[in-house]
PDB file of C-alpha atoms in Angstrom:
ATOM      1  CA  UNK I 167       0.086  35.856  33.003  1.00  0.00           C
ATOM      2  CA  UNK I 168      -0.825  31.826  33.106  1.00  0.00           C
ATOM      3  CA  UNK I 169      -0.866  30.003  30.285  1.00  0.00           C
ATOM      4  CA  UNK I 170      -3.669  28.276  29.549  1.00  0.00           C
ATOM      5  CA  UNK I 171      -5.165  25.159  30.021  1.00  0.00           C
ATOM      6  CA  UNK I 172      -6.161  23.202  26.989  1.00  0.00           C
ATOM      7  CA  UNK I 173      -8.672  20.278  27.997  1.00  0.00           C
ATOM      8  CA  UNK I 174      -8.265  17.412  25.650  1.00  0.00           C
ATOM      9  CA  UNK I 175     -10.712  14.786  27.260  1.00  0.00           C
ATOM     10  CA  UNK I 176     -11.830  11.758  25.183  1.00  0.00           C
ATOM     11  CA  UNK I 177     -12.673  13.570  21.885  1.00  0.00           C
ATOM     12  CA  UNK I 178      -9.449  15.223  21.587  1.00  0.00           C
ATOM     13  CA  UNK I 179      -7.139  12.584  22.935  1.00  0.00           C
ATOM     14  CA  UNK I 180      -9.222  10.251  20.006  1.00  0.00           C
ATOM     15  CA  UNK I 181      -8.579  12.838  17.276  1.00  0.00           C
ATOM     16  CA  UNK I 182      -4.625  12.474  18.168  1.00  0.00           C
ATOM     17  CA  UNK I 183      -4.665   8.817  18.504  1.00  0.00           C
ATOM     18  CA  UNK I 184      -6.132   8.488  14.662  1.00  0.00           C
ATOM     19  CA  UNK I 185      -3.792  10.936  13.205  1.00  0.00           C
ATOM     20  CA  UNK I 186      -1.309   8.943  15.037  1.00  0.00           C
ATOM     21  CA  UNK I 187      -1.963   5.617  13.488  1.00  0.00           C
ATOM     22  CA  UNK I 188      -2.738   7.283  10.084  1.00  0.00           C
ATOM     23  CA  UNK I 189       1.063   8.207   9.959  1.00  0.00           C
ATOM     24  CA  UNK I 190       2.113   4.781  10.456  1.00  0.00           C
ATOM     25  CA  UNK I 191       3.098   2.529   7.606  1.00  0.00           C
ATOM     26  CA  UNK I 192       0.156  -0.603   7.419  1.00  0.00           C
ATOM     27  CA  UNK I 193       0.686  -3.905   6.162  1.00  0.00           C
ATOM     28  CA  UNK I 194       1.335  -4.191   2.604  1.00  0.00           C
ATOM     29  CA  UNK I 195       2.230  -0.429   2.093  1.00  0.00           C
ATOM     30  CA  UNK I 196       5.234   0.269   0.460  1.00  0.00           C
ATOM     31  CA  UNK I 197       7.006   0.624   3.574  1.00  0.00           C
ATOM     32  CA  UNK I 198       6.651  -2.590   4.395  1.00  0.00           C
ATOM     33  CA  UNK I 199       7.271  -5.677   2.344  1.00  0.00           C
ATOM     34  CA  UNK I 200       4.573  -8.695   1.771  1.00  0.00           C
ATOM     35  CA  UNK I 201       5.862 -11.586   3.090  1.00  0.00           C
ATOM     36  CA  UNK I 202       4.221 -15.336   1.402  1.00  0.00           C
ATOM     37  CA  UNK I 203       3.496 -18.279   3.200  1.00  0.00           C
ATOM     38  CA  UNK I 204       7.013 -19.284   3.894  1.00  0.00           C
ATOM     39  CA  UNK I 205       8.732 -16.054   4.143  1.00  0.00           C
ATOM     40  CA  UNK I 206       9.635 -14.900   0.559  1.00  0.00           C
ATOM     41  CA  UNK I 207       9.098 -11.208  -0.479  1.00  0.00           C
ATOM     42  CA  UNK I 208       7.179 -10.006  -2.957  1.00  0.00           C
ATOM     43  CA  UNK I 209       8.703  -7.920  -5.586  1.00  0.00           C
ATOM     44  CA  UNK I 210       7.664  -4.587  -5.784  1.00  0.00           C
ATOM     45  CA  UNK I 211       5.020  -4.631  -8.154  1.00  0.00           C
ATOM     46  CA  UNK I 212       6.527  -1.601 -10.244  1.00  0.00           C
ATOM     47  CA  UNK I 213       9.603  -2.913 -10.903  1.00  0.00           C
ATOM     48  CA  UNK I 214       8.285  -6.577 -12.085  1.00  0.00           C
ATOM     49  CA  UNK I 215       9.006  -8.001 -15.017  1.00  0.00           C
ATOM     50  CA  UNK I 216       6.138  -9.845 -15.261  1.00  0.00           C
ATOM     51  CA  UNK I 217       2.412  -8.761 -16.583  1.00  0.00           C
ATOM     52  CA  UNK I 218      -0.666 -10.605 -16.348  1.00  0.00           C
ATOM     53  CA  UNK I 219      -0.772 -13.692 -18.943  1.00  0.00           C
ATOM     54  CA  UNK I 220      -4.083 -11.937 -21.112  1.00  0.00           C
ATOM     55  CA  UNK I 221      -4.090  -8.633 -23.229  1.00  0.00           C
ATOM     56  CA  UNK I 222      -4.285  -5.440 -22.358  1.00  0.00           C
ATOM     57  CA  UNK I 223      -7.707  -4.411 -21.687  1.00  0.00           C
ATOM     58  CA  UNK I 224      -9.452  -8.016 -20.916  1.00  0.00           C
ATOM     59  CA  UNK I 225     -10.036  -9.275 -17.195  1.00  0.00           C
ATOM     60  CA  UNK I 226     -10.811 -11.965 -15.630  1.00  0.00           C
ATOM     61  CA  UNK I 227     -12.020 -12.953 -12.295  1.00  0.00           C
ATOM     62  CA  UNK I 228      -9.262 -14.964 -10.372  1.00  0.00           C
ATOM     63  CA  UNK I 229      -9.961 -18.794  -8.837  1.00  0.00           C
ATOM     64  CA  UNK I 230      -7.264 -19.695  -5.923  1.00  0.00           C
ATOM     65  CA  UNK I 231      -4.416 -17.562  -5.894  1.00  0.00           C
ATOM     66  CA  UNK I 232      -1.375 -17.950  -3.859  1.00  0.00           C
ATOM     67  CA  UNK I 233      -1.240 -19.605   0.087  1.00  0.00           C
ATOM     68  CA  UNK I 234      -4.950 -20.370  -0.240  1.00  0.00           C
ATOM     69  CA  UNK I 235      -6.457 -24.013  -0.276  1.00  0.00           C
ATOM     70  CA  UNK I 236      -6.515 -27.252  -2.399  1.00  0.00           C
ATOM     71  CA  UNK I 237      -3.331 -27.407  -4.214  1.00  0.00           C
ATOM     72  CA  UNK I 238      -2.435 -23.867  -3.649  1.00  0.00           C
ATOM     73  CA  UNK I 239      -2.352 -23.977  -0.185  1.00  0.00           C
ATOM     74  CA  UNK I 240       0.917 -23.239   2.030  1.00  0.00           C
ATOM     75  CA  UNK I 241       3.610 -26.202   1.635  1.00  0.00           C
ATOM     76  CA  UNK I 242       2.503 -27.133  -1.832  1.00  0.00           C
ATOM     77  CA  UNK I 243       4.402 -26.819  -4.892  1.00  0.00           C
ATOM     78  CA  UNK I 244       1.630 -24.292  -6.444  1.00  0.00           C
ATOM     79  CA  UNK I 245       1.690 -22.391  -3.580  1.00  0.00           C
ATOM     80  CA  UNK I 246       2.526 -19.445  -5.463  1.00  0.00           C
ATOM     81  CA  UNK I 247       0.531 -20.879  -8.258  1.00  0.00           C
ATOM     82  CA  UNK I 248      -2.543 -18.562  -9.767  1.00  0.00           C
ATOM     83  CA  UNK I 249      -5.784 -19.290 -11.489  1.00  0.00           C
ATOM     84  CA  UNK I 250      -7.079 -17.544 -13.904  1.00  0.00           C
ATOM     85  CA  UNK I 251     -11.292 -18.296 -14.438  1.00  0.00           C
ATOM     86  CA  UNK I 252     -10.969 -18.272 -18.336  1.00  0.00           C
ATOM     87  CA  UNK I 253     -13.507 -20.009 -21.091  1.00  0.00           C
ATOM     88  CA  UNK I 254     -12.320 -22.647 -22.692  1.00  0.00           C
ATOM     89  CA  UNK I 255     -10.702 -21.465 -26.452  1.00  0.00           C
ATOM     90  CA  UNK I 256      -9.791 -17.790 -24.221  1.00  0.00           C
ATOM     91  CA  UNK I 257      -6.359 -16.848 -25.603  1.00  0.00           C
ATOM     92  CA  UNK I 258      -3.031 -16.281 -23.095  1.00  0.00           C
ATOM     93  CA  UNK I 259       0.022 -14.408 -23.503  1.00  0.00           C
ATOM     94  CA  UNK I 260       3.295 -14.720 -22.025  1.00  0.00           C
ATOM     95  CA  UNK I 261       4.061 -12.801 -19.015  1.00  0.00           C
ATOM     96  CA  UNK I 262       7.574 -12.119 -20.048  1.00  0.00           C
ATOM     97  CA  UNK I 263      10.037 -12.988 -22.939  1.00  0.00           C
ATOM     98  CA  UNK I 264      11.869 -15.861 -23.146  1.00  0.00           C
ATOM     99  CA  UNK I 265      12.302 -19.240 -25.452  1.00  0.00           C
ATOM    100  CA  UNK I 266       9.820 -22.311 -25.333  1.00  0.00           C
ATOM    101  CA  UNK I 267      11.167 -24.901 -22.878  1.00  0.00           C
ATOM    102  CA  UNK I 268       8.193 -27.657 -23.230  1.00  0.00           C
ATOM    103  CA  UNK I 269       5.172 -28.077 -24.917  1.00  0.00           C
ATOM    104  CA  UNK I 270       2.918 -30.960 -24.193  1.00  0.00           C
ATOM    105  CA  UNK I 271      -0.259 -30.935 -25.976  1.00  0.00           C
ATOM    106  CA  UNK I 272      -1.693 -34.684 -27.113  1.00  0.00           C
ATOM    107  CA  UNK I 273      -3.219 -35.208 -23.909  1.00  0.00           C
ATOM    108  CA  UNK I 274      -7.138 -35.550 -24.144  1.00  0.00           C
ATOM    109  CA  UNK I 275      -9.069 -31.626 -23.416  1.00  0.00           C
ATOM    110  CA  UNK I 276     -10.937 -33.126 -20.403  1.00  0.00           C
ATOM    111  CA  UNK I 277      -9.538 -35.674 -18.294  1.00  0.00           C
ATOM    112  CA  UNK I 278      -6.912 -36.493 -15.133  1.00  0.00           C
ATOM    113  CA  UNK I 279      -3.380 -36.217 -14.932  1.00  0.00           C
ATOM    114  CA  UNK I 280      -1.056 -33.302 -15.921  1.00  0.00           C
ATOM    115  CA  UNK I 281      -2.908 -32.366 -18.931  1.00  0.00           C
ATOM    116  CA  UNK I 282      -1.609 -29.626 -21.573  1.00  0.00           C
ATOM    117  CA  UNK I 283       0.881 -26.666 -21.095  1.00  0.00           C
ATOM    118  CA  UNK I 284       3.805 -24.518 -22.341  1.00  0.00           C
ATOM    119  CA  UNK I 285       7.178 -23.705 -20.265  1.00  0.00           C
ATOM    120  CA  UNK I 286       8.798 -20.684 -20.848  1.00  0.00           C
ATOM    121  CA  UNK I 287      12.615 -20.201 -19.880  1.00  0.00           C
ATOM    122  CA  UNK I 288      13.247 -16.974 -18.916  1.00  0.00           C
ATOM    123  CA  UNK I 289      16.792 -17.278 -19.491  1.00  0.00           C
ATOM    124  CA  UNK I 290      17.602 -16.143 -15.535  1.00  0.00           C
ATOM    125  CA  UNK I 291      17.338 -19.748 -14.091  1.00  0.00           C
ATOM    126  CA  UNK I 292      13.182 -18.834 -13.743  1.00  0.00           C
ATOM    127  CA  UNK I 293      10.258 -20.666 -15.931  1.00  0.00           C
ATOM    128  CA  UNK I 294       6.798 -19.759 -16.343  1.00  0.00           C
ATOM    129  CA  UNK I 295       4.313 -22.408 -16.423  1.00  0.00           C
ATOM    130  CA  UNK I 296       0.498 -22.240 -18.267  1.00  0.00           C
ATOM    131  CA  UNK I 297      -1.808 -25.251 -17.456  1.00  0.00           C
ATOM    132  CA  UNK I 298      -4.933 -27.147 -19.091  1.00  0.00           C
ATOM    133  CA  UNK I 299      -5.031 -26.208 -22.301  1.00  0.00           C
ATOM    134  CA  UNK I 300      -7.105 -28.262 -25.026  1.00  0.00           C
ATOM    135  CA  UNK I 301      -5.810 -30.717 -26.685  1.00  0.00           C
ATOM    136  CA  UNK I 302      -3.703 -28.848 -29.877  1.00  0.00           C
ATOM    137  CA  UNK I 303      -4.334 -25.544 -28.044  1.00  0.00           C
ATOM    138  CA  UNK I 304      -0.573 -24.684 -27.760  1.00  0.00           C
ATOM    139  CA  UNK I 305       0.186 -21.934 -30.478  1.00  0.00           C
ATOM    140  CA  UNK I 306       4.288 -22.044 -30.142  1.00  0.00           C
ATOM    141  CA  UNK I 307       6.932 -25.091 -30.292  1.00  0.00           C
ATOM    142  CA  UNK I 308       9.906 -25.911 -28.598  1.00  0.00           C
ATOM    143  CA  UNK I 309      12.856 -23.565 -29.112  1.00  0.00           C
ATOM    144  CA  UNK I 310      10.233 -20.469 -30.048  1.00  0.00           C
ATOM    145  CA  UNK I 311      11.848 -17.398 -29.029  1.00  0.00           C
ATOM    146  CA  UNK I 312       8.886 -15.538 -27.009  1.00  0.00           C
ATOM    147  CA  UNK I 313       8.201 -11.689 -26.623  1.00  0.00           C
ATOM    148  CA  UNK I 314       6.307 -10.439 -23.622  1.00  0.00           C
ATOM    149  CA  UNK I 315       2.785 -10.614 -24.400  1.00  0.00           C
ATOM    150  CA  UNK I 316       2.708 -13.174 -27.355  1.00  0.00           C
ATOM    151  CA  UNK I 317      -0.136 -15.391 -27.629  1.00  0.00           C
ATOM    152  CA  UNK I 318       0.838 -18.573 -26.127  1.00  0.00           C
ATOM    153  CA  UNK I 319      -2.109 -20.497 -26.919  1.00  0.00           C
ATOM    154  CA  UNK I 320      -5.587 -20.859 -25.325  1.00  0.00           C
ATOM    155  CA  UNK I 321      -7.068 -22.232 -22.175  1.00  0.00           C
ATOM    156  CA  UNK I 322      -9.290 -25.198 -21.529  1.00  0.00           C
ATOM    157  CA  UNK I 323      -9.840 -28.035 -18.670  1.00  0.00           C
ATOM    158  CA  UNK I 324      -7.072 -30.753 -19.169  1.00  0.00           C
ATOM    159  CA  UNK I 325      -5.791 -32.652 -16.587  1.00  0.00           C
ATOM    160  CA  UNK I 326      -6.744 -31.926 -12.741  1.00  0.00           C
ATOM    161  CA  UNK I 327      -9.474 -29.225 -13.719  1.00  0.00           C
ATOM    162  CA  UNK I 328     -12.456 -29.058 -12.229  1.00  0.00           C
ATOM    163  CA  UNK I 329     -13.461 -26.305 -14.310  1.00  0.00           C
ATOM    164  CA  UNK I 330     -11.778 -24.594 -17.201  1.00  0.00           C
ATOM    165  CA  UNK I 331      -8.955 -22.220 -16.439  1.00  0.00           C
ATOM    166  CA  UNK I 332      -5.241 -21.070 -17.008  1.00  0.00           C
ATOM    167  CA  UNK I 333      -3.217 -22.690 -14.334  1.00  0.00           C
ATOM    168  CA  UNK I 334      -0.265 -20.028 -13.786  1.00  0.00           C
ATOM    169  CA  UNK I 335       3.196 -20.160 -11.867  1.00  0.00           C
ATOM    170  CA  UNK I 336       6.361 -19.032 -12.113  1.00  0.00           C
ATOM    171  CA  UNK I 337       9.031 -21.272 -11.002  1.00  0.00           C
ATOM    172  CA  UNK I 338      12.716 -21.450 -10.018  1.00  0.00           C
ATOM    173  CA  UNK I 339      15.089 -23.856 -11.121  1.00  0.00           C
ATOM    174  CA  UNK I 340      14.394 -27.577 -12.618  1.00  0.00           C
ATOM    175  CA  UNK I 341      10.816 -26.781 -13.666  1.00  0.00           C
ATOM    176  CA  UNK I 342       9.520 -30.607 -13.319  1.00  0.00           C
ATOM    177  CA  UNK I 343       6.811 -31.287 -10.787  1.00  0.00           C
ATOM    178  CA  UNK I 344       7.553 -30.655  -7.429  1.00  0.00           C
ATOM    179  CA  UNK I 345       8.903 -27.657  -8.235  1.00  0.00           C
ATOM    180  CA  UNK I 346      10.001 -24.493  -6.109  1.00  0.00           C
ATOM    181  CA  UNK I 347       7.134 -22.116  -6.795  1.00  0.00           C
ATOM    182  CA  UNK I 348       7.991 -18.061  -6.828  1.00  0.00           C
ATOM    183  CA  UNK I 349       6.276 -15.566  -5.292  1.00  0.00           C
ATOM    184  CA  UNK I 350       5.541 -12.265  -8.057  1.00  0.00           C
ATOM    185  CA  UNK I 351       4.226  -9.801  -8.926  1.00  0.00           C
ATOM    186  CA  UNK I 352       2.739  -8.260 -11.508  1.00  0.00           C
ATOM    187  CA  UNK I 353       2.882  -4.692 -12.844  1.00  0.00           C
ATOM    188  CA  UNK I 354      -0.250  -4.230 -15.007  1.00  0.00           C
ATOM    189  CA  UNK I 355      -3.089  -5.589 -12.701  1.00  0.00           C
ATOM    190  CA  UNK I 356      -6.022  -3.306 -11.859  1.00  0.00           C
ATOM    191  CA  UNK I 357      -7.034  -2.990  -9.010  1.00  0.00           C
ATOM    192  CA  UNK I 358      -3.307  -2.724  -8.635  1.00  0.00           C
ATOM    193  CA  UNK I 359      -3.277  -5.303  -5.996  1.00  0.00           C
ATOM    194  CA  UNK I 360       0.704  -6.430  -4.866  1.00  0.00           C
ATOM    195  CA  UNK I 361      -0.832 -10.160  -4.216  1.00  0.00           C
ATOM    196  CA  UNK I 362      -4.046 -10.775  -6.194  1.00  0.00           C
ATOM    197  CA  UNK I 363      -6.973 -11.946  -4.381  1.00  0.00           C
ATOM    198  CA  UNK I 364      -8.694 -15.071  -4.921  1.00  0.00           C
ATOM    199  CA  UNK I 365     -12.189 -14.765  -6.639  1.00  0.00           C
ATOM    200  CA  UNK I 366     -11.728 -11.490  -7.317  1.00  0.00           C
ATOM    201  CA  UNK I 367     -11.678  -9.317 -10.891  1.00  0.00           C
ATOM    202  CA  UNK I 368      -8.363  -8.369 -12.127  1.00  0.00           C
ATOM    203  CA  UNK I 369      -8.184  -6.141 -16.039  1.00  0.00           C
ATOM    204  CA  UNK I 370      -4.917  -6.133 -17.693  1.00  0.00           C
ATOM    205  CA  UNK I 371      -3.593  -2.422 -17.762  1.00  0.00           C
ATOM    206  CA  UNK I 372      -0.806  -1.444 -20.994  1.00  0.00           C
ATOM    207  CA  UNK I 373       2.342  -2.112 -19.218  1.00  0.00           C
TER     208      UNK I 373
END
């Protein structure tokens, strides 16, 4: 008895070709690491200790994120650097315990250089920076021990802001501009995104 002939033609052989490529692992997936603009990985967003610097439950739309343009873009210190598109008087948290490094608040709410912020040592060698707040918007002082999620203090326009918004980066050693930015990730964004998108609308999930 033959065996018969199966016919694929171009329907068929299409058919195998997309369950083909379905089975393959695509950029991003968990099978295969994000890379940033020079090379380092992104943690795996699950095991982060990091959440997004805003309660549980709020979101906000995101300005440049990470290897994009302006002074975000790939060989700058805030390369890794996020913004977050917040009012002015919009309170932050802290993306992860630690003790209050540096708080510089008397500079004028709208205006040029450095502006505002909080550092927060992490203990492990890392800092977390938060950008342009007010003038008097800082909530903690120097030596503050930190828990994850504390209100830090709230956001405004100071220094190089075009617009007002929370300045975010995480940092690794000395934490003095130009610093060596960090690429994270965080484990409470929604869409659960391993790199956020710029201009796009993250909420912060309960960790």
């Amino acid at each position: 008895m033959k065996k018969p002939v199966v016919c694929l033609g171009a329907f068929g052989l299409l058919i195998i070709l997309l369950v083909m490529g379905c089975s393959q692992a695509t950029p991003g997936s968990a099978d295969e690491p994000i890379a940033g603009c020079d090379g380092q990985v992104y943690p795996d967003p699950a095991e982060s200790p990091y959440v997004l610097p805003f309660p549980a439950g709020e979101k906000y739309e995101t300005g440049l994120t990470n290897c994009s343009s302006s002074y975000h873009r790939a060989g700058e210190p805030d390369q890794y650097a996020f913004d977050f598109d917040m009012p002015v008087g919009t309170t932050f948290t802290a993306v992860r315990s630690g003790t209050v490094y540096r708080v510089v608040e008397d500079q004028p709410s709208n205006g040029g250089g450095v502006g505002n912020y909080v550092i927060i040592d992490h203990g492990d060698g890392t800092y977390a920076l938060y950008y342009h707040s007010p003038q008097d918007g800082i909530d903690v002082a120097e030596g503050d021990t930190v828990e994850q999620g504390d209100v830090l203090g709230i956001s405004g326009r100071s220094g190089l802001a075009g617009y007002p918004h929370l300045h975010f980066i995480v940092v690794d050693g000395e934490p003095s501009y130009p610093y060596h930015g960090l690429a994270i990730t965080f484990r409470n964004n929604l869409p659960a995104d391993v790199v956020l998108k710029s201009y796009a609308e993250y909420e912060a999930a309960v960790p």
